[in-house]
Amino acid sequence: HAEAKKDFKVGWSIYVGWMPWGYAMDHGIVKKWADKYDINIELVQFNDYIEGINQFTAGAYDGVMATNMDALAIPSAGGVDSTILVIGDYSDGNDAIILKGKDKLEDIKGQKVNLVELSVSHYVLARALENIGMSEKDVTVVNTSDADMIAAYATPDVTAMVTWNPMVAEILKEKDAYNVYDSKKLPGEIQDSLVVNTQTMKDNPAFAKAMTGIWYETMALMSGGDAAAEAAKAAMGEASGTDLAGYEEQLAATKMFYTPEGYIGFTEGNLAELTQFVSKFLFDHGLLGQDATSPDYIGIELADGTVVGNADNVLLRYTTEYAKMAAEGKL
Amino acid sequence: MRRLINRQPDVVVRFGLMLIPFIAVVIAYMIASEARLSANPNDKLLPGWSTIAAAIERMAFLPDQRTGSYLLLQDTISSLTRLGIGVAVATLIGGIFGVLQGLIPYFRATFSAFTGVLSMIPPLAVLPILFIVFGLGELAKVVLVAVGIAPFIIRDLALRTEEIPHEEIIKAQTLGASTWQIILRIVVPQMLPRLIDGVRLSLGAAWLFLIAAEAIASDSGLGYRIFLMRRYLAMDVILPYVAWITLLAFTLDFALRLFQRIAFRWMYRGN
Amino acid sequence: MRRLINRQPDVVVRFGLMLIPFIAVVIAYMIASEARLSANPNDKLLPGWSTIAAAIERMAFLPDQRTGSYLLLQDTISSLTRLGIGVAVATLIGGIFGVLQGLIPYFRATFSAFTGVLSMIPPLAVLPILFIVFGLGELAKVVLVAVGIAPFIIRDLALRTEEIPHEEIIKAQTLGASTWQIILRIVVPQMLPRLIDGVRLSLGAAWLFLIAAEAIASDSGLGYRIFLMRRYLAMDVILPYVAWITLLAFTLDFALRLFQRIAFRWMYRGN
Amino acid sequence: MTRVTVENVWKVYGDQTVLESVHLEIEPGSFIALVGPSGCGKSTFLRMMLGDEAPSRGRILLDGVELDAEPSPDRGVVFQKYSVFPHLTALQNVMLGLEFAASPVMARLFGKAKRKAKTEALDMLNCVGLGHAVRKYPSELSGGMQQRLAIAQALIKKPKILLLDEPFGALDPGIRAEVHEILLRLWREEGMTVFMVTHDLSEAFKLGTRVIAFDRVRTRPEEMKAYGATVTFDLKVDGKSVPPRPELREQLAAAAQ
Amino acid sequence: MTRVTVENVWKVYGDQTVLESVHLEIEPGSFIALVGPSGCGKSTFLRMMLGDEAPSRGRILLDGVELDAEPSPDRGVVFQKYSVFPHLTALQNVMLGLEFAASPVMARLFGKAKRKAKTEALDMLNCVGLGHAVRKYPSELSGGMQQRLAIAQALIKKPKILLLDEPFGALDPGIRAEVHEILLRLWREEGMTVFMVTHDLSEAFKLGTRVIAFDRVRTRPEEMKAYGATVTFDLKVDGKSVPPRPELREQLAAAAQ
Ligand SMILES: Nc1ncnc2c1ncn2[C@@H]1O[C@H](COP(=O)(O)OP(=O)(O)OP(=O)(O)O)[C@@H](O)[C@H]1O
Ligand SMILES: Nc1ncnc2c1ncn2[C@@H]1O[C@H](COP(=O)(O)OP(=O)(O)OP(=O)(O)O)[C@@H](O)[C@H]1O
Ligand SMILES: [Mg+2]
Ligand SMILES: [Mg+2]
């Protein structure tokens, strides 16, 4: 059932790769593109990342900024057919395992590890342990709110933690903090994306076009290397509670796709393999739903139309259709 | 030697004694802060006075570079608006349901068990549900505050209403009053000051819910700022904000008490 | 036609009326759930009864695959332990400070303004400080609960202590009692049941602080589970957990009331 | 002028019989003083007269008609406490009865109607000697003034019957005497029937035209629950001229303990 | 046997003078009945006797020695309400005074000492006719029983002076008479000096060996604050044999209003 509508709500939260959205909202870029397609787009900031995804899953929002893993685990596993419209970046060091006073990953054995359970941090930990032949059984995971990571690190009984930027940067300033493993070693596995409701997208191509347009215009501005780019990045840094230098530091740990071509190229790589790591982690932690019998329970449709996993239950899709339009200047 | 219970400090001594714990806290803070700062001059946990003063100036007296607004002012307005609307809604609901539940046996039979159970549900636990049902806008925050305190206000007011001497209700009936007239002229006027008591008692919880709601979804507000700053452990901002919230809470409580005294003179006249 | 206030439902009607709001909620849930599930059979927001039943079975009656323990049991034990210790500590502090503050003028002059201010500070806002000072372990959670409710208990008990008729204190003195003896034999025994009232009143807040603390850093507990499950919107687990917490809160309240009745018969004898 | 008939009235709470087989025939315009030991059911009897409680058996008739099963303006009442509304001034307390009758929805009068009600209420307040305190709240009035206010408030509805439950129990003897005078005057002027419960025998004989004592006949502990109190003495007196015979007084005093 | 001397005692609260120039010389073993209108300062006087309040001017001497500035066991007291401890049984209430004296830290007795105290307390309870109710809590006792308990509790300390503030004000007349007898008997046996405030003149004359009335001499409203009450009547009577002259009684009645 086609349902064309005019008002769209998209949630975003503070994270290095998503700050451009806030900037676009504050500086009229969102309005410009919305006007162009004669729709209204409201970008709403969530203090709590997960709440935004929940809202999206419950149907209150048309799109949300999320990682591929959370998109699969929450809306898709919740039966909401979701599409990754744009991958803005992948984490290239933003997520890190930090040990206090120890500098080797192996030293984590037997420790209590503070992290946001079932989040990307958890995934990083699982992948890291897997790489050195350990498993989660070798550590004790303590669920800790992301807002309190820095405070938590300051307490004596916290000796190991997994978290993301800007907390990582802040914590690594401590003398005894060692980054023993980070997402540089998992290139492309943690994708920060704009996820939209597939049905909404199909019914409202204008929405998809406008969002894509907003993103790449902001990206162009940001990567310009001129004074305007500096000013934009400074504003983004400010909004995330740090300054230009701090923001640049975070960007350095982020592989941004400043151009549509970058994103298209990424999807043509080993995306199928990457998604399987994520599916496996989610399955192992029961996050694909109680009915899931294997990591392949939910099918993922790649940009070229091939399906990874169960073709009868495709609930997460990658699309480059609109990025291609942007690349061709057809938006 | 008189017994300790019979010894009354005079005004001057009383004032001095009152200051002691406050001064003790300040001194303890200074010592701890000094110690930490001498170990690590960049320590953020217990910032020195000058750092705090700078933060206060930045938040309260200088316009924000990004938005040009005064952050403390803007946060305060946001939070107080939400709190005000939430508390007002809860007061209205609490007033109506409380009076009816306390006065009318059929109403009480229908709702008292239900509000009893409602008031036992910890609102923080249903926070996720509330957000999902009411969205993440201003509405959800207001609803959380209202939902959080309304059951308490209802139950408190229903109890107070039941405490109205049965004699008064009988007397009103012998004067020919209908149920509606009793509510309007006898019960509601006597319950308004009690309602204020109930609201005062639940203000603490209201602040709590507001802060919790702002922590999850917001782009301004005192709770939002504290949780945002928590990510960076910017205690130089958090501490003044906590002090400010405390002051606001105190002022609100005082204002309600004052209003009660002025608006309901009959309670305070005579003895 | 008798006035509405004079009409009393009989026992059967009363029971029926009592059920109405509960049944209404259940029906409303069923309709909404049905509607959502027919649109999306995997919908997690309002799961059907069978899904909820399965979740209950999984959490309560089947050992967890990873750890082999019964999650609901383990969460309940963790939470109740923390709550119990926190409340016990607050009760002890509240009892001692409350009685002294209510009875001894010098003590009151020193501490009443301070506890007044303390009780206005929203504990959620100072969480980071508590964590740093008390660590992230069990201690911090217990302390948060204790710190959260102790000021209220102190103030409540101090008020109750002040309400002891002056005549009783005079009488005790004419019987030769010292301050200490008055505390021991007159004030404390009469304040114990009041203290229980104070604890009952603050149990709601205690649950709140416990859940908040567990949401921030924990590896078990009812609040932990709810906030963890929130990460993937597992309402089939969250809803039974909320119901369970409500039941626990209700039971605790009931147990305290029962204890009060049994232990302090003098309050309930006679009229 | 109203005739009250009490026909074989019983009152049972659960398994406790409070009153049993009370029969009374009250002449119009009587001033009935009810005495009896504490807990014998005097207040219960008054509550049944009010309609606040229903008799378990038997019935009460006003001029031959069974009385309303709930309080109504034909039966005014003054209790020992809580008879006036603390949130209203003396004047507002007295006007209330007029406002209820004239304004069903707002329960308030405005303009001319209000002025008229006010005049009437002021007259009533002057009658009970509260003309100087019309703007005061009850908490600013002494106990005696409060009870006078309660009487004024009840009388503005011109009730056929006035019920008083130990109305002066909490007053000083001197103040009591003063209120007695006012009450007697108003009773004579209004011609209503008065029922007054009192613990004070001299008050009963001073004011009443008829003194009725309730008491239990069976007082063995094991009988206490099953048997209630009933009328044990019923004396027509003229308290102002004929003091009761001393032996009788003693008997009554014993009954009242 | 204690002689009480009240020397020019004044009591001023803020700018309100409550009592002024009270002079009294009380013979050992007197039974003083204090009467006077409400608010004239009777309770205030009693509180000064207790040591709960200090006189603003003047002093009170017991056998020539200024009295303790706080309540002490040589002056027992019974108030109208709250004189007994609700959380203790009748027996515990009476034993309390003995336990305070013998056990400074625990305020409890054990073993033999406890048994001895218990015997003494039981005797006292029998004296006031509460031998059958020793295990009951005050809330289970009637008003009259509670006041008898309060008296027993006070007397176990063998006070030189017993202060009573309207002790029987809330009791039924019959019960009152019963407690009067007990009080008179104990007063005679113990030989203590009794001060009793009462509103009931016949009670004052029935019990007192001396009736003292407090009243204000200046009653013009503008003078009310600046001038306090003082002793206006002081009659040595023997209530048991010589009733006071009727005119005097009337005067007193007027003063008491
Ligand atoms: N609602 C009720 N339910 C059960 N028992 C009641 C109720 N109301 C009164 N009683 C009982 O009925 C008896 C008579 O009570 P009532 O108040 O009529 O006595 P009373 O004669 O007015 O006494 P008093 O002189 O103390 O006022 C008492 O034993 C009381 O316990
Ligand atoms: N602590 C106080 N502070 C100020 N005024 C007081 C205080 N205690 C008593 N008063 C005033 O002193 C006056 C006398 O009070 P008191 O209680 O002694 O009177 P009383 O003779 O015992 O009256 P009653 O017969 O009503 O008991 C009253 O006007 C009262 O308001
Ligand atoms: Mg009665
Ligand atoms: Mg007095």
PDB file of N, CA, C and O in Angstrom, chain D residues 190-215:
ATOM      1  N   GLU D 190     -38.687  29.257  67.513  1.00  0.00           N
ATOM      2  CA  GLU D 190     -38.858  28.504  66.275  1.00  0.00           C
ATOM      3  C   GLU D 190     -39.896  27.393  66.411  1.00  0.00           C
ATOM      4  O   GLU D 190     -40.370  26.870  65.415  1.00  0.00           O
ATOM      5  N   GLY D 191     -40.175  27.006  67.619  1.00  0.00           N
ATOM      6  CA  GLY D 191     -41.163  25.951  67.813  1.00  0.00           C
ATOM      7  C   GLY D 191     -40.758  24.590  67.268  1.00  0.00           C
ATOM      8  O   GLY D 191     -41.581  23.780  66.891  1.00  0.00           O
ATOM      9  N   MET D 192     -39.471  24.348  67.201  1.00  0.00           N
ATOM     10  CA  MET D 192     -39.041  23.053  66.671  1.00  0.00           C
ATOM     11  C   MET D 192     -38.914  22.018  67.793  1.00  0.00           C
ATOM     12  O   MET D 192     -38.971  22.356  68.972  1.00  0.00           O
ATOM     13  N   THR D 193     -38.747  20.766  67.380  1.00  0.00           N
ATOM     14  CA  THR D 193     -38.488  19.700  68.334  1.00  0.00           C
ATOM     15  C   THR D 193     -36.978  19.542  68.461  1.00  0.00           C
ATOM     16  O   THR D 193     -36.286  19.490  67.444  1.00  0.00           O
ATOM     17  N   VAL D 194     -36.497  19.472  69.692  1.00  0.00           N
ATOM     18  CA  VAL D 194     -35.047  19.365  69.901  1.00  0.00           C
ATOM     19  C   VAL D 194     -34.719  18.034  70.574  1.00  0.00           C
ATOM     20  O   VAL D 194     -35.412  17.632  71.513  1.00  0.00           O
ATOM     21  N   PHE D 195     -33.704  17.350  70.052  1.00  0.00           N
ATOM     22  CA  PHE D 195     -33.121  16.191  70.739  1.00  0.00           C
ATOM     23  C   PHE D 195     -31.703  16.572  71.133  1.00  0.00           C
ATOM     24  O   PHE D 195     -30.894  16.891  70.264  1.00  0.00           O
ATOM     25  N   MET D 196     -31.391  16.517  72.408  1.00  0.00           N
ATOM     26  CA  MET D 196     -30.038  16.856  72.826  1.00  0.00           C
ATOM     27  C   MET D 196     -29.434  15.734  73.660  1.00  0.00           C
ATOM     28  O   MET D 196     -29.982  15.346  74.689  1.00  0.00           O
ATOM     29  N   VAL D 197     -28.285  15.223  73.210  1.00  0.00           N
ATOM     30  CA  VAL D 197     -27.541  14.252  74.011  1.00  0.00           C
ATOM     31  C   VAL D 197     -26.645  15.021  74.956  1.00  0.00           C
ATOM     32  O   VAL D 197     -26.003  15.994  74.554  1.00  0.00           O
ATOM     33  N   THR D 198     -26.591  14.639  76.207  1.00  0.00           N
ATOM     34  CA  THR D 198     -25.678  15.315  77.134  1.00  0.00           C
ATOM     35  C   THR D 198     -25.188  14.329  78.183  1.00  0.00           C
ATOM     36  O   THR D 198     -25.837  13.316  78.468  1.00  0.00           O
ATOM     37  N   HIS D 199     -24.028  14.623  78.717  1.00  0.00           N
ATOM     38  CA  HIS D 199     -23.502  13.840  79.829  1.00  0.00           C
ATOM     39  C   HIS D 199     -23.823  14.511  81.153  1.00  0.00           C
ATOM     40  O   HIS D 199     -23.592  13.936  82.215  1.00  0.00           O
ATOM     41  N   ASP D 200     -24.286  15.735  81.061  1.00  0.00           N
ATOM     42  CA  ASP D 200     -24.428  16.557  82.257  1.00  0.00           C
ATOM     43  C   ASP D 200     -25.895  16.542  82.673  1.00  0.00           C
ATOM     44  O   ASP D 200     -26.758  17.108  82.008  1.00  0.00           O
ATOM     45  N   LEU D 201     -26.172  15.888  83.813  1.00  0.00           N
ATOM     46  CA  LEU D 201     -27.571  15.729  84.209  1.00  0.00           C
ATOM     47  C   LEU D 201     -28.236  17.051  84.510  1.00  0.00           C
ATOM     48  O   LEU D 201     -29.411  17.264  84.198  1.00  0.00           O
ATOM     49  N   SER D 202     -27.485  17.982  85.142  1.00  0.00           N
ATOM     50  CA  SER D 202     -28.129  19.245  85.483  1.00  0.00           C
ATOM     51  C   SER D 202     -28.504  19.986  84.197  1.00  0.00           C
ATOM     52  O   SER D 202     -29.554  20.612  84.108  1.00  0.00           O
ATOM     53  N   GLU D 203     -27.656  19.856  83.174  1.00  0.00           N
ATOM     54  CA  GLU D 203     -27.976  20.464  81.884  1.00  0.00           C
ATOM     55  C   GLU D 203     -29.258  19.834  81.329  1.00  0.00           C
ATOM     56  O   GLU D 203     -30.154  20.526  80.852  1.00  0.00           O
ATOM     57  N   ALA D 204     -29.333  18.505  81.422  1.00  0.00           N
ATOM     58  CA  ALA D 204     -30.503  17.802  80.908  1.00  0.00           C
ATOM     59  C   ALA D 204     -31.772  18.322  81.583  1.00  0.00           C
ATOM     60  O   ALA D 204     -32.770  18.615  80.924  1.00  0.00           O
ATOM     61  N   PHE D 205     -31.703  18.492  82.907  1.00  0.00           N
ATOM     62  CA  PHE D 205     -32.909  18.932  83.614  1.00  0.00           C
ATOM     63  C   PHE D 205     -33.172  20.408  83.448  1.00  0.00           C
ATOM     64  O   PHE D 205     -34.303  20.861  83.536  1.00  0.00           O
ATOM     65  N   LYS D 206     -32.122  21.158  83.214  1.00  0.00           N
ATOM     66  CA  LYS D 206     -32.307  22.596  83.016  1.00  0.00           C
ATOM     67  C   LYS D 206     -32.999  22.870  81.696  1.00  0.00           C
ATOM     68  O   LYS D 206     -33.901  23.696  81.601  1.00  0.00           O
ATOM     69  N   LEU D 207     -32.579  22.139  80.658  1.00  0.00           N
ATOM     70  CA  LEU D 207     -33.071  22.472  79.322  1.00  0.00           C
ATOM     71  C   LEU D 207     -34.262  21.623  78.890  1.00  0.00           C
ATOM     72  O   LEU D 207     -35.177  22.125  78.241  1.00  0.00           O
ATOM     73  N   GLY D 208     -34.237  20.342  79.232  1.00  0.00           N
ATOM     74  CA  GLY D 208     -35.219  19.436  78.636  1.00  0.00           C
ATOM     75  C   GLY D 208     -36.628  19.609  79.186  1.00  0.00           C
ATOM     76  O   GLY D 208     -36.820  19.977  80.344  1.00  0.00           O
ATOM     77  N   THR D 209     -37.615  19.328  78.308  1.00  0.00           N
ATOM     78  CA  THR D 209     -38.972  19.191  78.797  1.00  0.00           C
ATOM     79  C   THR D 209     -39.230  17.721  79.092  1.00  0.00           C
ATOM     80  O   THR D 209     -40.222  17.355  79.680  1.00  0.00           O
ATOM     81  N   ARG D 210     -38.308  16.903  78.648  1.00  0.00           N
ATOM     82  CA  ARG D 210     -38.438  15.474  78.857  1.00  0.00           C
ATOM     83  C   ARG D 210     -37.036  14.890  78.858  1.00  0.00           C
ATOM     84  O   ARG D 210     -36.246  15.206  77.953  1.00  0.00           O
ATOM     85  N   VAL D 211     -36.708  14.123  79.856  1.00  0.00           N
ATOM     86  CA  VAL D 211     -35.371  13.525  79.949  1.00  0.00           C
ATOM     87  C   VAL D 211     -35.499  12.031  79.730  1.00  0.00           C
ATOM     88  O   VAL D 211     -36.254  11.363  80.422  1.00  0.00           O
ATOM     89  N   ILE D 212     -34.786  11.530  78.729  1.00  0.00           N
ATOM     90  CA  ILE D 212     -34.857  10.110  78.410  1.00  0.00           C
ATOM     91  C   ILE D 212     -33.491   9.497  78.635  1.00  0.00           C
ATOM     92  O   ILE D 212     -32.490  10.037  78.164  1.00  0.00           O
ATOM     93  N   ALA D 213     -33.429   8.410  79.374  1.00  0.00           N
ATOM     94  CA  ALA D 213     -32.150   7.749  79.610  1.00  0.00           C
ATOM     95  C   ALA D 213     -32.113   6.425  78.859  1.00  0.00           C
ATOM     96  O   ALA D 213     -33.077   5.661  78.895  1.00  0.00           O
ATOM     97  N   PHE D 214     -31.020   6.179  78.158  1.00  0.00           N
ATOM     98  CA  PHE D 214     -30.770   4.877  77.544  1.00  0.00           C
ATOM     99  C   PHE D 214     -29.843   4.105  78.447  1.00  0.00           C
ATOM    100  O   PHE D 214     -28.919   4.678  79.019  1.00  0.00           O
ATOM    101  N   ASP D 215     -30.069   2.840  78.584  1.00  0.00           N
ATOM    102  CA  ASP D 215     -29.083   2.030  79.313  1.00  0.00           C
ATOM    103  C   ASP D 215     -29.309   0.565  78.992  1.00  0.00           C
ATOM    104  O   ASP D 215     -30.379   0.171  78.527  1.00  0.00           O
TER     105      ASP D 215
END
